[in-house]
Amino acid sequence: MFQQDLEAVGDSLALSALCGAIPLLTLFVLLGGLKVRAWVAGLVALVVALLVAVVLFGMPAGPALLAGSEGAAFGFFPILWIVINAIWVYNLTVATGHFDVLRRSFEKVSADQRIQAIIIAFCFGALLEALAGFGTPVAITVVMLMALGFEPLKAAAVALIANTAPVAFGALATPIVTLGTVTSGASDDPRLNVDTLGAMVGRQTPILAVVVPLILVLVVDGRRGLRRTWLPALACGVAFGAAQFVAANYISVPLADIVASLFAALVVVLLLQVWSPSEELRSTPATGESPSGGGGVAVAAPPQVDTRSEVVKAYAPYAVIIAIFSITNITAVKAALAEEPWTYLFSWPGLEVLNPAGDAVATTTFTLNWLPAAGTLMIVAGIVTSAILRISPATAARTYVRTYVELRSAIVTVMAVLALAYVMNLSGQTSSLAAWLAGAGGAFAILSPILGWIGVAVTGSDTSSNALFGGLQVQTAAKAGLDPLLMAAANSSGGVLGKMVSPQNLAIAAAAVGMAGREGDIFRKVLFWSLVMLAFMCLVVGLQSTPVLGWMVPS
C-alpha cells in the first residue's frame, strides 16, 4: 500500500510541485518545442513520470507500473473504443460514396460561401465532432470547403475556428467522461460525475457557441460578410447554444453535440426558406480541362444528381446513432445496463493507494461497462448502417481493420497520455502541484481556463488535457476555496479554445489543403481568435465564481 505525500521532495511543497511538473514539461517541450511525434512524446513523458514517481515521490515501482497500466487500459476503454468505432462508421459512408452524397446535399442548401461556412464547418463539423472528434471534423470539413471553392488558407482557418464550442462534448462526450473519472478520485464532491460535469460545461460553451458563427462569416468575408449574413450566423449560434444547454442538462450529455448540431442546421435551413442575403458570395465554378489538353476553353463540370433514396441513405447512419443512444438513455434502460452482467466494477489488481489524508483513492476502481459503452453502441450503429447501405460483412470487416491501422499512432498517444495522467495522479505529483497552485487563491478561477487551453494546445485533445489537469483543477479549487465542479468544467471549456492552435490540428488542416510545411501561416490566421475567445471564457468563469453568475453552477 502506498500513501501520497504532498511534500515528498525535500519536505518542501514548492520543490515537490516543481518536480511533479517535470513530466508535463517534458511532454510540452517535446511536442511544442522539439516537434517530436505525439506518440513518441507521450511514451517518453510516461517514462519520466514513472521515474519521478519512484525516485522522487517514493512510490514503489510495482504500484507505479500498475497505475500506468490502469491509465492505459482506460485510454483504450472507453476512450479509444468510442473514437475507433465512430470513425469506422464514418469510413463506411466514405467506402460506399454516401459521404459525397451528403456533401452535395449541403451544397444545394446555399451557394453563398458564408452560409456554407456556417452549415458545413460549424453545424456538420459539430456533428462529426460529436461522433468521432480527435481531428476528424477539421480533416473532413476542410476538404468539403475546398471542394466548394474556398481558398486553402481560408478553408483551413474556418474549419479550425469552427471546431471549438462542440469539442468538450466531442466523441460522444469522451472529454467529459474522462474528466469525471479523473476528478471523482480527487475530491469527495458527489457532483463530480459525468452528468453534472456535462451540465456545468453545458452552461459555459453554449455562450461561446453564440459568437463562433459570427466570427466565421467575418473570416470568410470581413465586415461586409458580418453585415450581410449576421442573421443566419446569430440564429445558428443561438440555436446551437440553446440546444447544447438543454441536451447537456436535461437529455443526455453524450448526445449534446448531436442534438445541437442538427437543431442548428435545421434552424438555418428553415431561415433560408424565407430569407436570403442581399448579395451572394459565390466561388468560382468548378471546371475541367479540355479533352485535348492543349489549353482549350475550360467547361463547367456537369453537376451530379443524387436520387432522394441516396440522400436518405447518406443521412441514415446519423439517424441510427441518435436512435440507439436515445433508447439507451431512457432511465429504465440505462439503469438496467448499469447492472451485471452488462457492467462490472472491480478494483485494479494489486493497486492500493491512499491520499495524504489516509483515505483510499477512488480512481483505482475500474468500470467495465462493455455493453452500454458508447463505443459498443457505435458498433451496433455500424452494423445497422452496413445493412442500410448494403455493405457486405467482408467489406465492413476490412474497413474496421483499416480504421485501426489508420489510428495506430493516435491509439499509442492516447494510451500513453492517460497512463501518464494516472501515474501523476496516483503518485501524488498532481496533488503537490494543486496544493502549490492554491496559493493563487480566488484568482485561480480566472487562470483555470488557461490551464485547459495550454493542455489542449500542446496535446491537441480536450480528453488528454482533462486527464492531465482535471484532478489538479479539483484539488487546487478545494484548497483555494473555489467550487471544484466549476474549476473542473473550466478546464474543459477553456481547453476547447486551444484546439485550433494545437500542432496536430494545424498539421491536419495544412495537409488537407495542400499547405504542408506552412502550418505557421494558418497558426497566425487563427491565433488571434483563439486568444480573444479564451479571454472571453476566462471572464465567464471568473464571473461564475462570484455571485454575479454563481447561480449558473449546479448545486
Coordinates of C-alpha atoms in Angstrom, one line a residue:
M1 CA 0.0 0.0 0.0
F2 CA 1.3 3.5 -0.9
Q3 CA 0.3 6.8 0.7
Q4 CA 0.8 10.1 -1.2
D5 CA 2.9 12.8 0.4
L6 CA 2.5 16.4 -0.7
E7 CA 6.0 17.3 0.5
A8 CA 7.7 14.2 -0.7
V9 CA 10.8 16.0 -2.2
G10 CA 12.9 17.7 0.5
D11 CA 10.0 18.2 2.8
S12 CA 9.1 21.2 0.6
L13 CA 5.8 21.8 -1.1
A14 CA 7.2 24.1 -3.7
L15 CA 10.1 21.8 -4.6
S16 CA 7.7 18.8 -4.7
A17 CA 5.4 20.8 -7.0
L18 CA 8.2 21.7 -9.3
C19 CA 9.4 18.1 -9.5
G20 CA 5.8 17.0 -10.1
A21 CA 5.7 19.3 -13.1
I22 CA 8.7 17.6 -14.8
P23 CA 6.6 15.0 -16.8
L24 CA 4.3 17.8 -18.1
L25 CA 7.2 20.0 -19.0
T26 CA 8.8 17.1 -20.8
L27 CA 5.6 16.5 -22.8
F28 CA 5.2 20.2 -23.6
V29 CA 8.8 20.7 -24.7
L30 CA 8.8 17.5 -26.9
L31 CA 5.5 18.4 -28.6
G32 CA 5.7 22.2 -28.8
G33 CA 9.4 22.9 -28.8
L34 CA 11.1 20.0 -30.4
K35 CA 8.1 18.9 -32.5
V36 CA 8.5 15.3 -31.7
R37 CA 5.7 13.0 -32.8
A38 CA 2.9 12.9 -30.4
W39 CA 3.1 9.1 -29.7
V40 CA 6.9 9.3 -29.0
A41 CA 6.5 12.4 -26.8
G42 CA 3.7 10.6 -24.8
L43 CA 5.8 7.5 -24.2
V44 CA 8.9 9.5 -23.2
A45 CA 6.8 11.6 -20.8
L46 CA 5.3 8.5 -19.3
V47 CA 8.8 7.1 -18.6
V48 CA 9.7 10.4 -17.0
A49 CA 6.6 10.3 -14.9
L50 CA 7.4 6.8 -13.7
L51 CA 10.9 7.8 -12.7
V52 CA 9.7 10.9 -10.9
A53 CA 7.1 8.8 -9.1
V54 CA 9.6 6.1 -8.0
V55 CA 12.7 8.1 -7.4
L56 CA 11.4 11.4 -6.0
F57 CA 7.9 10.7 -4.7
G58 CA 8.8 7.3 -3.1
M59 CA 6.1 5.2 -4.9
P60 CA 7.2 1.6 -5.3
A61 CA 7.9 0.5 -8.8
G62 CA 5.2 -2.1 -8.8
P63 CA 2.3 0.2 -7.9
A64 CA 3.7 2.9 -10.3
L65 CA 3.6 0.4 -13.2
L66 CA 0.2 -0.8 -12.2
A67 CA -1.0 2.9 -12.1
G68 CA 0.3 3.3 -15.7
S69 CA -1.4 0.1 -16.8
E70 CA -4.8 1.2 -15.4
G71 CA -4.4 4.5 -17.2
A72 CA -3.5 2.8 -20.5
A73 CA -6.5 0.5 -20.1
F74 CA -8.8 3.4 -19.5
G75 CA -7.3 5.1 -22.5
F76 CA -8.4 2.2 -24.7
F77 CA -11.7 1.5 -23.0
P78 CA -13.8 3.5 -23.1
I79 CA -12.0 6.4 -24.8
L80 CA -10.4 4.9 -27.9
W81 CA -13.2 2.3 -28.0
I82 CA -15.5 5.3 -28.8
V83 CA -13.2 7.0 -31.3
I84 CA -12.2 3.9 -33.3
N85 CA -15.8 2.7 -33.8
A86 CA -17.1 6.2 -34.5
I87 CA -14.6 6.7 -37.3
W88 CA -15.3 3.2 -38.6
V89 CA -19.0 4.2 -39.1
Y90 CA -17.7 7.4 -41.0
N91 CA -15.4 5.2 -43.1
L92 CA -18.3 3.0 -44.1
T93 CA -20.1 6.0 -45.6
V94 CA -16.9 7.0 -47.5
A95 CA -16.4 3.5 -48.8
T96 CA -19.9 3.5 -50.3
G97 CA -19.7 7.0 -51.7
H98 CA -22.6 8.2 -49.5
F99 CA -20.4 10.8 -47.8
D100 CA -20.0 12.5 -51.2
V101 CA -23.8 12.5 -51.5
L102 CA -24.0 14.2 -48.1
R103 CA -21.6 16.9 -49.2
R104 CA -23.5 17.6 -52.3
S105 CA -26.8 17.9 -50.4
F106 CA -25.1 20.6 -48.2
E107 CA -24.0 22.4 -51.3
K108 CA -27.6 22.7 -52.6
V109 CA -28.8 24.4 -49.4
S110 CA -26.9 27.6 -50.4
A111 CA -24.3 28.8 -52.9
D112 CA -23.2 31.6 -50.6
Q113 CA -19.8 30.8 -49.1
R114 CA -20.7 32.5 -45.8
I115 CA -23.7 30.3 -45.3
Q116 CA -21.7 27.2 -46.4
A117 CA -19.1 28.0 -43.7
I118 CA -21.9 28.1 -41.1
I119 CA -23.6 24.9 -42.3
I120 CA -20.5 22.8 -43.1
A121 CA -17.7 24.0 -40.8
F122 CA -19.9 24.7 -37.8
C123 CA -23.0 22.5 -37.9
F124 CA -21.7 19.5 -39.8
G125 CA -18.3 19.8 -38.2
A126 CA -20.1 19.7 -34.8
L127 CA -21.8 16.5 -35.8
L128 CA -18.5 15.0 -36.8
E129 CA -17.0 16.2 -33.5
A130 CA -19.9 14.6 -31.6
L131 CA -19.4 11.2 -33.3
A132 CA -15.6 11.0 -33.7
G133 CA -13.6 14.0 -32.6
F134 CA -9.8 13.9 -32.4
G135 CA -9.2 16.0 -35.6
T136 CA -11.8 14.3 -37.7
P137 CA -14.1 17.4 -38.2
V138 CA -11.2 19.5 -39.4
A139 CA -9.9 16.9 -41.8
I140 CA -13.3 16.3 -43.3
T141 CA -14.9 19.8 -43.4
V142 CA -11.8 21.5 -44.8
V143 CA -11.8 19.1 -47.8
M144 CA -15.5 19.8 -48.3
L145 CA -14.9 23.6 -48.2
M146 CA -12.1 23.3 -50.7
A147 CA -14.4 21.3 -53.0
L148 CA -16.9 24.1 -52.8
G149 CA -14.3 26.7 -54.0
F150 CA -12.8 28.1 -50.7
E151 CA -9.3 29.4 -50.8
P152 CA -6.9 27.0 -49.0
L153 CA -5.9 29.3 -46.2
K154 CA -9.4 30.5 -45.6
A155 CA -10.8 26.9 -45.6
A156 CA -8.3 25.9 -43.0
A157 CA -8.9 28.9 -40.8
V158 CA -12.7 28.4 -41.0
A159 CA -12.6 24.7 -40.2
L160 CA -10.2 25.3 -37.2
I161 CA -12.2 28.2 -35.7
A162 CA -15.5 26.3 -36.1
N163 CA -14.0 23.3 -34.1
T164 CA -14.3 25.0 -30.7
A165 CA -17.7 25.1 -29.0
P166 CA -18.5 21.4 -29.8
V167 CA -15.2 20.0 -28.6
A168 CA -16.0 19.5 -24.9
F169 CA -18.8 17.1 -25.9
G170 CA -16.9 15.5 -28.8
A171 CA -16.7 11.8 -29.4
L172 CA -19.9 11.2 -27.5
A173 CA -18.7 13.3 -24.6
T174 CA -15.4 11.4 -24.2
P175 CA -13.7 14.5 -22.6
I176 CA -16.4 14.8 -20.0
V177 CA -16.3 11.0 -19.3
T178 CA -12.5 11.3 -18.8
L179 CA -13.0 14.4 -16.6
G180 CA -15.5 12.6 -14.4
T181 CA -13.1 9.7 -14.0
V182 CA -10.0 11.6 -13.0
T183 CA -11.9 14.1 -10.7
S184 CA -14.0 11.6 -8.8
G185 CA -10.9 10.3 -7.1
A186 CA -9.5 13.8 -6.4
S187 CA -12.5 15.0 -4.4
D188 CA -15.4 13.7 -2.3
D189 CA -17.8 16.2 -4.0
P190 CA -20.7 14.0 -5.3
R191 CA -21.3 16.4 -8.2
L192 CA -18.1 15.3 -9.9
N193 CA -19.8 12.8 -12.2
V194 CA -20.4 12.8 -16.0
D195 CA -23.9 14.1 -15.8
T196 CA -23.2 17.1 -13.5
L197 CA -19.9 18.0 -15.1
G198 CA -21.6 17.8 -18.5
A199 CA -24.3 20.1 -17.2
M200 CA -21.8 22.6 -16.0
V201 CA -19.8 22.6 -19.2
G202 CA -23.2 23.0 -20.9
R203 CA -23.5 26.3 -19.1
Q204 CA -20.2 27.6 -20.4
T205 CA -19.6 26.5 -24.0
P206 CA -23.1 27.5 -25.3
I207 CA -22.2 31.1 -24.5
L208 CA -19.2 30.6 -26.7
A209 CA -21.3 29.0 -29.5
V210 CA -23.3 32.1 -30.0
V211 CA -20.3 34.1 -31.2
V212 CA -18.4 31.4 -33.2
P213 CA -20.7 31.5 -36.4
L214 CA -20.4 35.3 -36.3
I215 CA -16.6 35.0 -36.3
L216 CA -16.8 32.5 -39.2
V217 CA -18.6 34.9 -41.6
L218 CA -16.2 37.7 -40.5
V219 CA -13.3 35.5 -41.5
V220 CA -14.9 34.5 -44.8
D221 CA -15.9 38.0 -46.0
G222 CA -14.8 40.6 -43.5
R223 CA -17.1 43.2 -42.2
R224 CA -19.2 43.0 -45.3
G225 CA -19.9 39.4 -44.6
L226 CA -20.9 40.2 -41.0
R227 CA -23.3 43.0 -42.1
R228 CA -25.0 40.8 -44.7
T229 CA -25.2 37.4 -43.0
W230 CA -25.3 38.2 -39.3
L231 CA -28.8 37.0 -39.1
P232 CA -28.2 33.3 -40.1
A233 CA -24.9 33.4 -38.1
L234 CA -26.6 34.6 -35.0
A235 CA -29.6 32.3 -35.5
C236 CA -27.3 29.3 -35.8
G237 CA -25.2 30.2 -32.8
V238 CA -28.2 30.8 -30.6
A239 CA -29.9 27.6 -31.8
F240 CA -26.8 25.6 -31.2
G241 CA -26.1 27.1 -27.8
A242 CA -29.7 26.7 -26.6
A243 CA -29.9 23.1 -27.8
Q244 CA -26.5 22.2 -26.3
F245 CA -27.5 23.6 -23.0
V246 CA -30.8 21.7 -23.0
A247 CA -29.3 18.4 -24.1
A248 CA -26.4 18.6 -21.6
N249 CA -28.6 19.5 -18.7
Y250 CA -31.9 17.6 -19.4
I251 CA -31.5 15.0 -22.1
S252 CA -28.1 13.3 -22.5
V253 CA -24.5 14.5 -22.1
P254 CA -23.2 12.2 -24.9
L255 CA -25.9 13.4 -27.3
A256 CA -25.4 17.1 -26.6
D257 CA -23.5 18.0 -29.7
I258 CA -25.6 15.7 -31.9
V259 CA -28.8 17.4 -30.8
A260 CA -27.2 20.9 -31.0
S261 CA -25.7 20.4 -34.5
L262 CA -28.8 19.0 -36.1
F263 CA -31.1 21.6 -34.5
A264 CA -28.8 24.5 -35.5
A265 CA -28.6 23.2 -39.1
L266 CA -32.4 22.9 -39.2
V267 CA -32.8 26.5 -38.0
V268 CA -30.5 27.8 -40.7
V269 CA -32.2 25.7 -43.4
L270 CA -35.7 26.9 -42.4
L271 CA -34.4 30.5 -42.2
L272 CA -33.1 30.3 -45.8
Q273 CA -36.6 29.4 -47.0
V274 CA -37.8 32.9 -46.1
W275 CA -34.6 34.9 -46.2
S276 CA -31.6 35.3 -48.4
P277 CA -28.5 37.6 -48.4
S278 CA -28.8 40.8 -50.4
E279 CA -25.8 39.7 -52.5
E280 CA -24.3 36.2 -52.5
L281 CA -20.6 35.5 -52.1
R282 CA -20.0 32.7 -54.7
S283 CA -16.9 30.8 -55.5
T284 CA -15.5 30.3 -59.0
P285 CA -17.4 27.4 -60.6
A286 CA -15.6 24.1 -60.8
T287 CA -14.1 23.5 -64.2
G288 CA -12.5 20.7 -66.2
E289 CA -9.7 20.9 -68.8
S290 CA -10.5 20.4 -72.4
P291 CA -10.0 16.8 -73.6
S292 CA -7.2 17.9 -75.9
G293 CA -5.1 19.1 -73.0
G294 CA -3.9 21.9 -75.2
G295 CA -5.1 24.8 -73.1
G296 CA -8.6 24.8 -74.7
V297 CA -11.6 26.5 -73.1
A298 CA -12.5 25.1 -69.7
V299 CA -16.0 23.9 -69.3
A300 CA -18.1 23.7 -66.2
A301 CA -18.2 20.3 -64.6
P302 CA -21.6 18.8 -65.0
P303 CA -23.5 18.6 -61.7
Q304 CA -24.2 15.2 -60.3
V305 CA -27.8 14.5 -59.4
D306 CA -28.5 12.3 -56.4
T307 CA -31.8 10.5 -56.0
R308 CA -33.9 11.0 -52.9
S309 CA -33.2 7.4 -51.9
E310 CA -29.4 8.0 -52.0
V311 CA -29.7 11.2 -49.9
V312 CA -31.8 9.4 -47.3
K313 CA -29.2 6.7 -47.1
A314 CA -26.5 9.3 -46.7
Y315 CA -28.2 10.7 -43.6
A316 CA -29.3 7.3 -42.3
P317 CA -26.2 6.5 -40.2
Y318 CA -26.6 9.6 -38.1
A319 CA -30.3 8.9 -37.6
V320 CA -29.4 5.4 -36.5
I321 CA -26.8 6.6 -34.0
I322 CA -29.3 9.1 -32.5
A323 CA -32.0 6.4 -32.2
I324 CA -29.7 3.9 -30.5
F325 CA -28.3 6.4 -28.0
S326 CA -31.8 7.8 -27.3
I327 CA -33.1 4.3 -26.4
T328 CA -30.1 3.5 -24.1
N329 CA -30.6 6.8 -22.3
I330 CA -34.1 6.0 -21.3
T331 CA -34.0 5.9 -17.5
A332 CA -35.2 2.3 -17.1
V333 CA -32.9 1.0 -19.9
K334 CA -29.9 3.0 -18.6
A335 CA -30.4 1.6 -15.1
A336 CA -30.7 -2.0 -16.3
L337 CA -27.5 -1.7 -18.4
A338 CA -25.6 -0.3 -15.4
E339 CA -26.0 -3.7 -13.6
E340 CA -24.2 -7.0 -14.1
P341 CA -23.7 -8.8 -16.5
W342 CA -23.6 -5.7 -18.7
T343 CA -21.4 -3.6 -16.4
Y344 CA -18.7 -4.7 -14.0
L345 CA -16.8 -2.7 -11.4
F346 CA -13.6 -4.0 -9.9
S347 CA -10.5 -2.8 -8.1
W348 CA -7.4 -2.7 -10.3
P349 CA -5.4 -5.8 -9.2
G350 CA -2.5 -5.1 -6.8
L351 CA -3.1 -1.3 -6.8
E352 CA -3.8 0.1 -3.3
V353 CA -3.2 3.9 -2.9
L354 CA -4.1 6.3 0.0
N355 CA -4.3 10.0 -0.4
P356 CA -2.4 12.3 2.0
A357 CA -5.3 12.2 4.5
G358 CA -5.1 8.4 4.6
D359 CA -8.3 7.6 2.6
A360 CA -8.4 5.2 -0.3
V361 CA -8.2 6.8 -3.8
A362 CA -11.3 6.1 -5.9
T363 CA -9.6 6.0 -9.3
T364 CA -8.2 2.5 -8.6
T365 CA -11.7 1.2 -9.3
F366 CA -12.2 0.3 -13.0
T367 CA -15.6 0.3 -14.7
L368 CA -16.0 -2.2 -17.5
N369 CA -19.5 -1.3 -19.0
W370 CA -18.9 -3.4 -22.0
L371 CA -22.4 -3.3 -23.5
P372 CA -23.7 0.3 -22.6
A373 CA -20.3 1.8 -23.5
A374 CA -20.7 4.4 -26.3
G375 CA -18.1 2.5 -28.4
T376 CA -20.1 -0.7 -28.3
L377 CA -23.2 1.2 -29.2
M378 CA -21.3 2.6 -32.2
I379 CA -20.5 -0.9 -33.3
V380 CA -24.3 -1.7 -33.2
A381 CA -24.9 1.5 -35.2
G382 CA -22.2 0.4 -37.7
I383 CA -23.8 -3.0 -38.2
V384 CA -27.2 -1.4 -38.8
T385 CA -25.6 1.2 -41.2
S386 CA -24.0 -1.7 -43.1
A387 CA -27.4 -3.3 -43.6
I388 CA -29.0 0.0 -44.8
L389 CA -26.1 0.8 -47.2
R390 CA -25.9 -2.8 -48.3
I391 CA -22.3 -3.2 -47.3
S392 CA -21.1 -6.8 -47.2
P393 CA -19.7 -8.2 -43.9
A394 CA -16.3 -8.7 -45.6
T395 CA -16.2 -5.0 -46.7
A396 CA -17.3 -3.8 -43.2
A397 CA -14.6 -6.0 -41.6
R398 CA -11.9 -4.8 -43.9
T399 CA -12.9 -1.2 -43.2
Y400 CA -12.8 -1.9 -39.5
V401 CA -9.3 -3.3 -39.6
R402 CA -8.2 -0.4 -41.8
T403 CA -9.6 2.1 -39.2
Y404 CA -7.3 0.6 -36.6
V405 CA -4.3 0.8 -38.9
E406 CA -5.1 4.5 -39.7
L407 CA -5.4 5.3 -36.0
R408 CA -2.4 3.3 -34.7
S409 CA -0.4 6.4 -33.8
A410 CA -3.4 8.0 -32.1
I411 CA -4.0 4.8 -30.1
V412 CA -0.5 4.8 -28.7
T413 CA -0.7 8.5 -28.0
V414 CA -3.9 8.4 -26.1
M415 CA -3.0 5.3 -24.0
A416 CA 0.4 6.9 -23.2
V417 CA -1.1 10.2 -22.1
L418 CA -3.7 8.5 -19.9
A419 CA -1.1 6.3 -18.4
L420 CA 1.0 9.4 -17.7
A421 CA -2.1 11.1 -16.0
Y422 CA -2.8 8.1 -13.8
V423 CA 0.9 7.8 -12.7
M424 CA 1.0 11.5 -11.8
N425 CA -2.4 11.4 -10.0
L426 CA -1.8 8.3 -8.0
S427 CA 1.9 9.0 -7.1
G428 CA 0.9 12.4 -5.6
Q429 CA 2.6 14.6 -8.3
T430 CA -0.8 16.2 -9.2
S431 CA -1.7 16.8 -5.6
S432 CA 1.6 18.6 -4.9
L433 CA 1.0 20.8 -7.9
A434 CA -2.5 21.5 -6.8
A435 CA -1.5 22.5 -3.2
W436 CA 1.1 24.8 -4.6
L437 CA -1.2 26.5 -7.2
A438 CA -3.8 27.0 -4.5
G439 CA -1.6 29.9 -3.3
A440 CA -3.2 32.0 -6.1
G441 CA -6.4 31.9 -4.1
G442 CA -9.6 33.3 -5.8
A443 CA -7.5 34.5 -8.8
F444 CA -7.2 30.8 -9.8
A445 CA -10.7 31.0 -11.2
I446 CA -9.5 33.2 -14.0
L447 CA -6.4 31.1 -14.6
S448 CA -8.3 27.8 -14.7
P449 CA -9.4 28.0 -18.4
I450 CA -5.9 29.0 -19.4
L451 CA -4.6 25.8 -17.9
G452 CA -7.0 23.8 -20.0
W453 CA -6.1 25.9 -23.1
I454 CA -2.4 25.1 -22.6
G455 CA -3.2 21.4 -22.2
V456 CA -5.2 21.2 -25.5
A457 CA -2.8 23.5 -27.4
V458 CA 0.0 21.0 -26.6
T459 CA -1.7 17.7 -26.7
G460 CA -4.3 18.5 -29.4
S461 CA -7.0 16.8 -27.3
D462 CA -9.5 18.1 -24.7
T463 CA -9.7 14.5 -23.4
S464 CA -5.9 14.4 -22.8
S465 CA -6.0 17.9 -21.2
N466 CA -8.8 16.8 -18.9
A467 CA -6.8 13.7 -18.0
L468 CA -3.7 15.7 -17.2
F469 CA -5.3 18.6 -15.4
G470 CA -8.7 17.5 -14.2
G471 CA -7.5 16.2 -10.9
L472 CA -5.2 19.2 -10.5
Q473 CA -8.1 21.7 -11.1
V474 CA -10.3 20.0 -8.5
Q475 CA -7.6 19.7 -5.8
T476 CA -6.5 23.3 -6.3
A477 CA -10.1 24.5 -6.2
A478 CA -10.6 22.8 -2.8
K479 CA -7.5 24.4 -1.3
A480 CA -8.3 27.8 -2.8
G481 CA -11.8 27.9 -1.6
L482 CA -13.3 27.7 -5.1
D483 CA -16.0 25.4 -6.4
P484 CA -14.4 22.1 -7.6
L485 CA -17.2 21.5 -10.2
L486 CA -16.7 24.9 -11.7
M487 CA -12.9 24.6 -12.0
A488 CA -13.1 21.1 -13.5
A489 CA -15.6 22.3 -16.1
A490 CA -13.5 25.3 -16.8
N491 CA -10.6 23.1 -17.7
S492 CA -12.6 21.5 -20.5
S493 CA -14.4 24.7 -21.6
G494 CA -11.1 26.7 -21.8
G495 CA -9.4 23.7 -23.4
V496 CA -11.7 23.8 -26.5
L497 CA -10.1 27.1 -27.5
G498 CA -6.6 25.6 -27.7
K499 CA -7.8 23.1 -30.3
M500 CA -7.3 25.5 -33.2
V501 CA -3.7 26.2 -32.4
S502 CA -2.6 22.7 -31.5
P503 CA 0.3 21.4 -33.7
Q504 CA -1.8 18.2 -34.5
N505 CA -4.8 20.1 -35.7
L506 CA -2.7 22.6 -37.6
A507 CA -0.9 19.7 -39.3
I508 CA -4.2 18.1 -40.2
A509 CA -5.6 21.3 -41.7
A510 CA -2.4 22.1 -43.6
A511 CA -2.1 18.6 -45.1
A512 CA -5.8 18.7 -46.2
V513 CA -5.5 22.0 -48.1
G514 CA -2.1 21.2 -49.6
M515 CA -0.1 23.6 -47.3
A516 CA 2.1 21.1 -45.6
G517 CA 5.1 22.9 -44.1
R518 CA 3.1 26.2 -43.9
E519 CA 1.4 25.5 -40.6
G520 CA 2.8 28.8 -39.4
D521 CA 0.6 30.7 -41.9
I522 CA -2.5 29.0 -40.6
F523 CA -1.4 29.5 -37.0
R524 CA -1.1 33.2 -37.5
K525 CA -4.6 33.3 -39.1
V526 CA -6.3 31.7 -36.1
L527 CA -4.2 32.7 -33.0
F528 CA -5.9 36.0 -32.5
W529 CA -9.4 34.4 -32.4
S530 CA -8.1 31.7 -30.1
L531 CA -6.8 34.2 -27.6
V532 CA -9.9 36.5 -27.8
M533 CA -12.3 33.7 -27.1
L534 CA -10.0 32.4 -24.3
A535 CA -10.1 35.8 -22.6
F536 CA -13.9 35.7 -23.0
M537 CA -14.1 32.3 -21.4
C538 CA -11.8 33.4 -18.5
L539 CA -14.2 36.3 -17.9
V540 CA -17.3 33.9 -17.9
V541 CA -15.6 31.5 -15.5
G542 CA -14.4 34.3 -13.3
L543 CA -17.9 35.7 -13.0
Q544 CA -19.4 32.2 -12.4
S545 CA -17.1 32.0 -9.3
T546 CA -18.8 35.2 -7.9
P547 CA -22.4 35.9 -7.0
V548 CA -22.8 37.7 -10.4
L549 CA -23.1 34.4 -12.3
G550 CA -22.7 32.0 -9.5
W551 CA -26.3 31.0 -9.9
M552 CA -25.3 29.1 -13.1
V553 CA -23.4 26.5 -11.1
P554 CA -25.4 23.4 -10.3
S555 CA -25.9 22.9 -6.5

